[in-house]
Every structure is written in C-alpha cells, then in structure tokens.
Tab-separated table of C-alpha atoms and ligand atoms in Angstrom:
chain	number	residue	atom	x	y	z
P	1	UNK	CA	-18.112	20.035	-33.350
P	2	UNK	CA	-14.445	19.243	-32.597
P	3	UNK	CA	-12.590	21.666	-30.337
P	4	UNK	CA	-9.870	23.703	-32.157
P	5	UNK	CA	-7.223	21.609	-30.444
P	6	UNK	CA	-8.936	18.332	-31.373
P	7	UNK	CA	-9.243	19.677	-34.932
P	8	UNK	CA	-5.497	20.360	-35.012
P	9	UNK	CA	-4.595	16.990	-33.546
P	10	UNK	CA	-6.974	15.318	-36.003
P	11	UNK	CA	-5.347	17.257	-38.858
P	12	UNK	CA	-1.920	16.150	-37.623
P	13	UNK	CA	-2.934	12.517	-37.311
P	14	UNK	CA	-4.437	12.329	-40.809
P	15	UNK	CA	-1.954	14.362	-42.801
P	16	UNK	CA	1.371	12.929	-43.956
P	17	UNK	CA	2.797	16.447	-44.198
P	18	UNK	CA	4.536	17.189	-40.849
P	19	UNK	CA	3.078	20.661	-40.059
P	20	UNK	CA	5.117	22.730	-37.558
P	21	UNK	CA	2.741	22.780	-34.615
P	22	UNK	CA	3.427	22.651	-30.879
P	23	UNK	CA	1.671	19.331	-30.365
P	24	UNK	CA	3.591	17.468	-33.074
P	25	UNK	CA	6.906	19.066	-32.136
P	26	UNK	CA	6.267	18.230	-28.477
P	27	UNK	CA	5.571	14.618	-29.345
P	28	UNK	CA	8.698	14.402	-31.476
P	29	UNK	CA	10.819	15.980	-28.693
P	30	UNK	CA	9.224	14.159	-25.829
P	31	UNK	CA	11.078	10.825	-25.803
P	32	UNK	CA	8.722	9.478	-23.114
P	33	UNK	CA	5.986	9.437	-25.713
P	34	UNK	CA	8.212	8.271	-28.561
P	35	UNK	CA	9.624	5.411	-26.496
P	36	UNK	CA	6.124	3.985	-26.476
P	37	UNK	CA	7.380	2.616	-29.787
P	38	UNK	CA	4.231	3.744	-31.532
P	39	UNK	CA	4.477	6.060	-34.551
P	40	UNK	CA	3.638	9.709	-33.768
P	41	UNK	CA	0.535	9.550	-35.968
P	42	UNK	CA	-0.951	6.735	-33.845
P	43	UNK	CA	-0.306	8.704	-30.671
P	44	UNK	CA	-1.733	11.792	-32.313
P	45	UNK	CA	-4.950	10.064	-33.305
P	46	UNK	CA	-5.405	8.764	-29.760
P	47	UNK	CA	-4.709	12.289	-28.432
P	48	UNK	CA	-7.152	13.650	-31.018
P	49	UNK	CA	-9.754	11.146	-29.913
P	50	UNK	CA	-9.236	11.841	-26.199
P	51	UNK	CA	-9.453	15.611	-26.762
P	52	UNK	CA	-12.404	15.413	-29.120
P	53	UNK	CA	-15.234	16.599	-26.875
P	54	UNK	CA	-17.703	14.513	-28.911
P	55	UNK	CA	-16.163	11.405	-27.349
P	56	UNK	CA	-14.966	12.839	-24.025
P	57	UNK	CA	-17.164	12.636	-20.951
P	58	UNK	CA	-16.389	15.686	-18.795
P	59	UNK	CA	-15.245	13.219	-16.117
P	60	UNK	CA	-12.522	11.809	-18.369
P	61	UNK	CA	-9.070	12.390	-16.857
P	62	UNK	CA	-7.110	14.534	-19.291
P	63	UNK	CA	-3.292	14.377	-19.124
P	64	UNK	CA	-2.141	17.470	-21.003
P	65	UNK	CA	1.579	17.336	-20.245
P	66	UNK	CA	2.350	16.744	-23.955
P	67	UNK	CA	0.756	20.084	-24.917
P	68	UNK	CA	2.270	23.523	-24.681
P	69	UNK	CA	1.195	25.244	-21.499
P	70	UNK	CA	-1.366	27.710	-22.884
P	71	UNK	CA	-3.012	24.936	-24.916
P	72	UNK	CA	-2.974	22.655	-21.879
P	73	UNK	CA	-4.801	25.247	-19.770
P	74	UNK	CA	-7.341	25.851	-22.577
P	75	UNK	CA	-8.052	22.126	-22.810
P	76	UNK	CA	-8.485	21.720	-19.058
P	77	UNK	CA	-10.614	24.865	-18.838
P	78	UNK	CA	-13.033	23.445	-21.429
P	79	UNK	CA	-13.364	20.389	-19.217
P	80	UNK	CA	-13.735	22.389	-15.989
P	81	UNK	CA	-16.395	24.649	-17.488
P	82	UNK	CA	-18.317	21.601	-18.749
P	83	UNK	CA	-18.109	19.925	-15.348
P	84	UNK	CA	-19.044	22.977	-13.289
P	85	UNK	CA	-21.687	24.594	-15.433
P	86	UNK	CA	-24.354	25.951	-13.049
P	87	UNK	CA	-22.421	24.934	-9.903
P	88	UNK	CA	-22.261	27.616	-7.204
P	89	UNK	CA	-21.028	25.610	-4.215
P	90	UNK	CA	-17.552	26.830	-3.242
P	91	UNK	CA	-16.262	23.485	-1.936
P	92	UNK	CA	-17.510	21.613	-5.012
P	93	UNK	CA	-15.812	24.179	-7.268
P	94	UNK	CA	-12.567	24.113	-5.275
P	95	UNK	CA	-12.479	20.300	-5.201
P	96	UNK	CA	-13.106	19.992	-8.932
P	97	UNK	CA	-10.658	22.762	-9.881
P	98	UNK	CA	-7.908	21.183	-7.751
P	99	UNK	CA	-8.598	17.770	-9.292
P	100	UNK	CA	-8.709	18.901	-12.944
P	101	UNK	CA	-5.461	20.898	-12.582
P	102	UNK	CA	-3.663	18.172	-10.601
P	103	UNK	CA	-4.600	15.335	-12.964
P	104	UNK	CA	-3.835	17.507	-15.982
P	105	UNK	CA	-0.380	18.724	-14.972
P	106	UNK	CA	0.651	16.084	-12.420
P	107	UNK	CA	2.143	18.572	-9.940
P	108	UNK	CA	3.154	17.589	-6.397
P	109	UNK	CA	0.280	19.465	-4.759
P	110	UNK	CA	-2.697	21.461	-5.996
P	111	UNK	CA	-5.210	22.925	-3.584
P	112	UNK	CA	-6.832	25.738	-1.661
P	113	UNK	CA	-6.357	27.402	1.688
P	114	UNK	CA	-9.638	29.030	2.751
P	115	UNK	CA	-9.800	32.184	4.802
P	116	UNK	CA	-11.338	31.593	8.224
P	117	UNK	CA	-11.705	34.669	10.393
P	118	UNK	CA	-9.719	37.859	9.891
P	119	UNK	CA	-6.213	36.563	9.196
P	120	UNK	CA	-6.090	32.788	9.140
P	121	UNK	CA	-5.971	30.247	6.326
P	122	UNK	CA	-7.214	26.689	6.805
P	123	UNK	CA	-6.419	23.931	4.333
P	124	UNK	CA	-9.347	23.279	2.009
P	125	UNK	CA	-9.918	20.882	-0.879
P	126	UNK	CA	-6.609	19.675	-2.260
P	127	UNK	CA	-4.955	16.924	-4.242
P	128	UNK	CA	-1.530	15.551	-3.430
P	129	UNK	CA	0.481	14.811	-0.303
P	130	UNK	CA	-0.419	15.989	3.219
P	131	UNK	CA	-0.784	19.792	3.430
P	132	UNK	CA	-0.084	21.980	6.462
P	133	UNK	CA	-3.414	22.616	8.159
P	134	UNK	CA	-3.258	26.262	9.211
P	135	UNK	CA	-1.306	29.287	7.968
P	136	UNK	CA	-1.453	32.810	9.367
P	137	UNK	CA	-1.673	35.809	7.050
P	138	UNK	CA	1.843	37.075	6.362
P	139	UNK	CA	3.384	33.626	6.925
P	140	UNK	CA	4.893	31.471	4.197
P	141	UNK	CA	4.074	31.956	0.519
P	142	UNK	CA	0.335	31.382	1.051
P	143	UNK	CA	0.019	33.777	3.996
P	144	UNK	CA	2.040	36.461	2.188
P	145	UNK	CA	-0.048	36.175	-0.997
P	146	UNK	CA	-3.215	36.342	1.128
P	147	UNK	CA	-2.089	39.386	3.114
P	148	UNK	CA	-1.192	41.303	-0.076
P	149	UNK	CA	-3.939	39.813	-2.294
P	150	UNK	CA	-1.188	39.229	-4.856
P	151	UNK	CA	-0.115	36.235	-6.958
P	152	UNK	CA	3.340	34.970	-5.941
P	153	UNK	CA	5.522	32.900	-8.287
P	154	UNK	CA	8.405	31.279	-6.360
P	155	UNK	CA	11.049	29.709	-8.675
P	156	UNK	CA	12.969	28.220	-5.735
P	157	UNK	CA	11.088	27.715	-2.465
P	158	UNK	CA	14.346	27.298	-0.537
P	159	UNK	CA	15.223	30.857	-1.477
P	160	UNK	CA	11.887	32.279	-0.193
P	161	UNK	CA	12.307	33.624	3.365
P	162	UNK	CA	9.752	31.992	5.678
P	163	UNK	CA	8.640	29.369	3.141
P	164	UNK	CA	6.548	26.687	4.889
P	165	UNK	CA	7.643	23.208	3.750
P	166	UNK	CA	4.692	20.827	3.973
P	167	UNK	CA	6.525	18.384	1.683
P	168	UNK	CA	10.312	18.458	1.349
P	169	UNK	CA	10.054	17.484	-2.342
P	170	UNK	CA	8.517	20.852	-3.216
P	171	UNK	CA	10.985	22.961	-5.254
P	172	UNK	CA	8.845	25.738	-6.775
P	173	UNK	CA	5.408	27.183	-6.126
P	174	UNK	CA	2.667	29.543	-7.315
P	175	UNK	CA	0.007	31.000	-5.021
P	176	UNK	CA	-2.993	32.912	-6.433
P	177	UNK	CA	-5.447	34.909	-4.271
P	178	UNK	CA	-9.136	34.018	-4.677
P	179	UNK	CA	-11.497	36.991	-4.337
P	180	UNK	CA	-15.281	37.083	-3.987
P	181	UNK	CA	-17.627	39.340	-5.936
P	182	UNK	CA	-16.831	42.240	-3.545
P	183	UNK	CA	-13.073	41.814	-3.946
P	184	UNK	CA	-12.690	40.253	-0.491
P	185	UNK	CA	-10.105	37.478	-0.175
P	186	UNK	CA	-11.850	34.129	0.453
P	187	UNK	CA	-8.963	31.737	-0.219
P	188	UNK	CA	-5.685	31.157	-2.031
P	189	UNK	CA	-4.981	28.566	-4.744
P	190	UNK	CA	-1.600	26.960	-4.075
P	191	UNK	CA	0.343	24.709	-6.492
P	192	UNK	CA	3.675	23.041	-5.674
P	193	UNK	CA	6.049	21.397	-8.131
P	194	UNK	CA	8.993	19.063	-7.665
P	195	UNK	CA	10.768	21.026	-10.427
P	196	UNK	CA	12.591	24.323	-9.964
P	197	UNK	CA	10.992	27.326	-11.743
P	198	UNK	CA	7.988	25.306	-12.912
P	199	UNK	CA	5.676	28.336	-12.989
P	200	UNK	CA	5.710	31.460	-15.168
P	201	UNK	CA	3.536	34.301	-16.522
P	202	UNK	CA	1.366	31.832	-18.455
P	203	UNK	CA	0.463	30.100	-15.171
P	204	UNK	CA	-0.208	33.464	-13.518
P	205	UNK	CA	-2.469	34.638	-16.340
P	206	UNK	CA	-4.355	31.352	-16.661
P	207	UNK	CA	-4.787	30.609	-12.956
P	208	UNK	CA	-5.919	34.173	-12.214
P	209	UNK	CA	-8.622	33.715	-14.862
P	210	UNK	CA	-9.623	30.332	-13.416
P	211	UNK	CA	-10.150	31.685	-9.882
P	212	UNK	CA	-12.383	34.446	-11.247
P	213	UNK	CA	-15.039	31.709	-11.286
P	214	UNK	CA	-15.447	32.335	-7.564
P	215	UNK	CA	-16.154	36.052	-8.033
P	216	UNK	CA	-19.084	34.997	-10.247
P	217	UNK	CA	-20.656	32.643	-7.735
P	218	UNK	CA	-19.843	34.076	-4.273
Z	301	SME	N1	4.466	26.140	0.992
Z	301	SME	C1	3.329	26.856	1.442
Z	301	SME	C2	2.555	26.039	2.427
Z	301	SME	C3	1.529	25.136	1.840
Z	301	SME	S1	2.177	23.761	1.094
Z	301	SME	O1	2.916	24.138	0.009
Z	301	SME	C4	0.867	22.838	0.595
Z	301	SME	C5	3.739	28.165	2.041
Z	301	SME	O2	4.862	28.446	2.169
Z	301	SME	O3	2.869	28.924	2.338
C-alpha cells in the first residue's frame, strides 16, 4: 500500500494536469531541482519511487528538503517508526533519531545532550560537526531548556544571551526537552542550522511528538 505522500507523488508523476500541491509547486520553485535539466515529471516519479514504502528499505536515506516541512516530518517519522519498532534502548533510539533527522533535513548539527547527575548535560549521540562536551543546567540554549523543561526556538543565536557556540557557522537553533515516563528530564534534543530563523512552530510540534518516544520506553 503506497503511503499518502507516495500516492500523491505518483499521481503527480502520472497526470499531465498540473495539480496545485506542495510537492509539485516546491519542485517548480526549487531551481536546484529544476537545474537538473530533467522534466518535473521524471523527478516526481523518482521521488514517488523513493517515498513508496513498498520499494524503500527503512535504512534508505531520505532527503526530504523538497517537501513542505510538515510532510517532510511525516515522511521521516514513517521511516523512524519502521526502523525503531520494538527498540527500547535509549542510545540506539537517540542515534537513529539524530541520523534520520540530520540526513532528512541536512542541518549543521542534530543530536542529544543527556542528563548526567542533578544538573549537568553530557553530549550524547549526534550527527554533524564537533559538539561541546558538557553543559551545565541554566547555561546556553541547551542548559536553559533543560532547567525549564521547555522547548526553545532561537531565530538568531547571536542574539541569545549566553549562547554556547560549538560551531561558528550556527545561526539558529531549536532545543527540545526529552522527558521519561515520569516526566523527569533525561536529555535535550538540539538542532543547529546555518540559516537564520530556520525553526518554527511546525518544528516545535513535530519534534516534541518525536521525543515522546522516550516517555514510552524509559
Ligand atoms: N549552542 C548550544 C550548545 C550545543 S551546540 O549547539 C551543539 C547551546 O547554546 O546550548
């Protein structure tokens, strides 16, 4: 059974009528894709094929940057759920979540800081450039989000007092607290982008639902 998104992409790739859907519009707008010199329908059918779960091994790397954000998260979530079905190991879940999100969106840094002791965060599984190793509660974006158990969206890291710059290319950031079944903070999920204001309410909503995985298994 094709996923709804694969169904839409398939519909787009086989119909001459140019329906007004996000995927097609994105492809038309996104010159990077158009400059591949291949007609949109060819690109669409290859997108359809790559998103069609009948053909996609869960391990397939999905690049969803051509999709609108909510659709991109839905596509990656289908993959993550397929990969992690029945998995309860925290490090395995953190590693796979960081990898699926990083490969999907291509951000500068995607990873976790795990709580160790009362008020310290230690870098955990991550993808991207070197991350700072330790952060105290209340310090930086990660430490502040941890101390308040609150998601922080930072449109411009240089405007955030006390921001900790692990990589000078980072321009915006989102940090989401990860809670266990009892509501205790066990980690934060941190994502850095080289673009200003890369994160919004869609990211908050989606990422908060992703980290709820941990409340199910811890
Ligand atoms: N910028 C974070 C530190 C971690 S790096 O972004 C990976 C902060 O201010 O807490």
